[in-house]
Amino acid sequence: MALLKVKFNQKKRVKLAQGLWLMNWFSVFAGILVFSMGLFLKIELRKRSEVMDNSESHFVPNSLILMGILSCAFNGFAGKICYDSLDPAKFAKWKPLLKPYLALCCVFNMLIFFVALICFLMRGSLDSTLAQGLKNGMKFYRDTDTPGRCFMKKTIDMLQIEFKCCGNNGYKDWFEIQWISNRYLDFSSKEVKDRIKSNVDGRYLVDGVPFSCCNPSSPRPCIQYQVTNNSAHYSYDYQTEELNLWRRGCREALLNYYSGMMSSMGAVTLLVWLFEMSVMVGLRLLHTSLESIANPEDPECESEGWVLENSLKDTFKSALENLKKLGKFNQVEAGAEGAEGEEGGKTPAITTVS
């Protein structure tokens, strides 16, 4: 029994073809939207490429861009087929191409669904990318005189101000690295010498943070140096008082920003996938309804259209049988080649009569 079998007359076929033509052009605009989303995400990721460890995060925008281009191409071609199906003479030239085209549409829709899922599942990969990238970026914060790293300070500062964050996981991350350049340290000072000597790696570590970690909405002047020294500030206890520094780490801030963006794009892509699926089903109904016309010379006669010629179960069984036959055919061919090789390797026996 055919799946989703529908009876059509000429009027219904014309309406289906016109509706599909319109839907295909809507799908072209949907493809442009997917392409634009991928391009926007790629630009946003490139803005912060200096604080990202690798290029794995660009897999999502690249996939969206590719799916957008393919969607425009596939749906533009399908729109032409639907338009020509109104004229039986024009439709005849598309008949041989429809089955391969519908097979490609199935693969394309599977890819769209996969890309939509990836948009939701890339959070883990993005998390590790940001964690390592921010860690490296903070190490290079002080290298304002080093070619290739001289803009890292500005990048980190602008990032912390824009996203209202501090450090990688929190403000204490700055305590573990030397973020003040040696250029601005007085090495004749006893305090500087003692701090450098007290560190195994010879780094100048302080319990302070860059100015960009300060929260401007705090009523108290920013305490960015000697953060853990209660006696250095009047009426201050860093363990109980709400500090006037951003508490959230930049890794969490950026992760939430990009994850929210990709989740929204995934939802849109999922809607585009549902729309593409409905277009593909409609095109299959149009294809089968036109092919099943009993008398091609009488375009007004009734016909039947379906999505699958047999039920889903029978179609699945048939596909499995075809795969088994294909496997057996390959085995037979391999066996025949082996037998030919053995026969070719044999040497005829020569007998001599004395």
mmCIF file with all atom_site columns, C-alpha atoms in Angstrom, residues 18 34 98 102 119 125 152 177 194-195 197 200 206 218 247 251 262 267-268 322 339:
data_model
loop_
_atom_site.group_PDB
_atom_site.id
_atom_site.type_symbol
_atom_site.label_atom_id
_atom_site.label_alt_id
_atom_site.label_comp_id
_atom_site.label_asym_id
_atom_site.label_entity_id
_atom_site.label_seq_id
_atom_site.pdbx_PDB_ins_code
_atom_site.Cartn_x
_atom_site.Cartn_y
_atom_site.Cartn_z
_atom_site.occupancy
_atom_site.B_iso_or_equiv
_atom_site.pdbx_formal_charge
_atom_site.auth_seq_id
_atom_site.auth_comp_id
_atom_site.auth_asym_id
_atom_site.auth_atom_id
_atom_site.pdbx_PDB_model_num
ATOM 1  C CA . GLN A 1 18  ? 1.693  26.768  -8.267  1.00 0.00 ? 18  GLN A CA 1
ATOM 2  C CA . VAL A 1 34  ? 20.724 30.729  6.613   1.00 0.00 ? 34  VAL A CA 1
ATOM 3  C CA . LEU A 1 98  ? 13.312 14.048  -11.019 1.00 0.00 ? 98  LEU A CA 1
ATOM 4  C CA . LEU A 1 102 ? 14.617 13.913  -5.142  1.00 0.00 ? 102 LEU A CA 1
ATOM 5  C CA . CYS A 1 119 ? 24.343 24.371  16.345  1.00 0.00 ? 119 CYS A CA 1
ATOM 6  C CA . SER A 1 125 ? 33.924 22.321  21.854  1.00 0.00 ? 125 SER A CA 1
ATOM 7  C CA . MET A 1 152 ? 46.474 41.776  23.039  1.00 0.00 ? 152 MET A CA 1
ATOM 8  C CA . ILE A 1 177 ? 50.110 35.560  35.909  1.00 0.00 ? 177 ILE A CA 1
ATOM 9  C CA . ASP A 1 194 ? 61.130 40.670  46.915  1.00 0.00 ? 194 ASP A CA 1
ATOM 10 C CA . ARG A 1 195 ? 58.080 39.762  44.835  1.00 0.00 ? 195 ARG A CA 1
ATOM 11 C CA . LYS A 1 197 ? 62.495 36.482  44.306  1.00 0.00 ? 197 LYS A CA 1
ATOM 12 C CA . VAL A 1 200 ? 59.874 30.270  41.469  1.00 0.00 ? 200 VAL A CA 1
ATOM 13 C CA . VAL A 1 206 ? 50.300 40.795  42.541  1.00 0.00 ? 206 VAL A CA 1
ATOM 14 C CA . SER A 1 218 ? 29.835 50.462  42.040  1.00 0.00 ? 218 SER A CA 1
ATOM 15 C CA . ARG A 1 247 ? 32.685 38.459  39.215  1.00 0.00 ? 247 ARG A CA 1
ATOM 16 C CA . ARG A 1 251 ? 34.946 32.326  29.293  1.00 0.00 ? 251 ARG A CA 1
ATOM 17 C CA . MET A 1 262 ? 24.051 29.384  17.845  1.00 0.00 ? 262 MET A CA 1
ATOM 18 C CA . ALA A 1 267 ? 16.146 26.796  15.854  1.00 0.00 ? 267 ALA A CA 1
ATOM 19 C CA . VAL A 1 268 ? 15.831 28.842  12.642  1.00 0.00 ? 268 VAL A CA 1
ATOM 20 C CA . ASN A 1 322 ? 18.845 -4.469  -2.568  1.00 0.00 ? 322 ASN A CA 1
ATOM 21 C CA . ALA A 1 339 ? 39.143 -18.238 -9.864  1.00 0.00 ? 339 ALA A CA 1
#
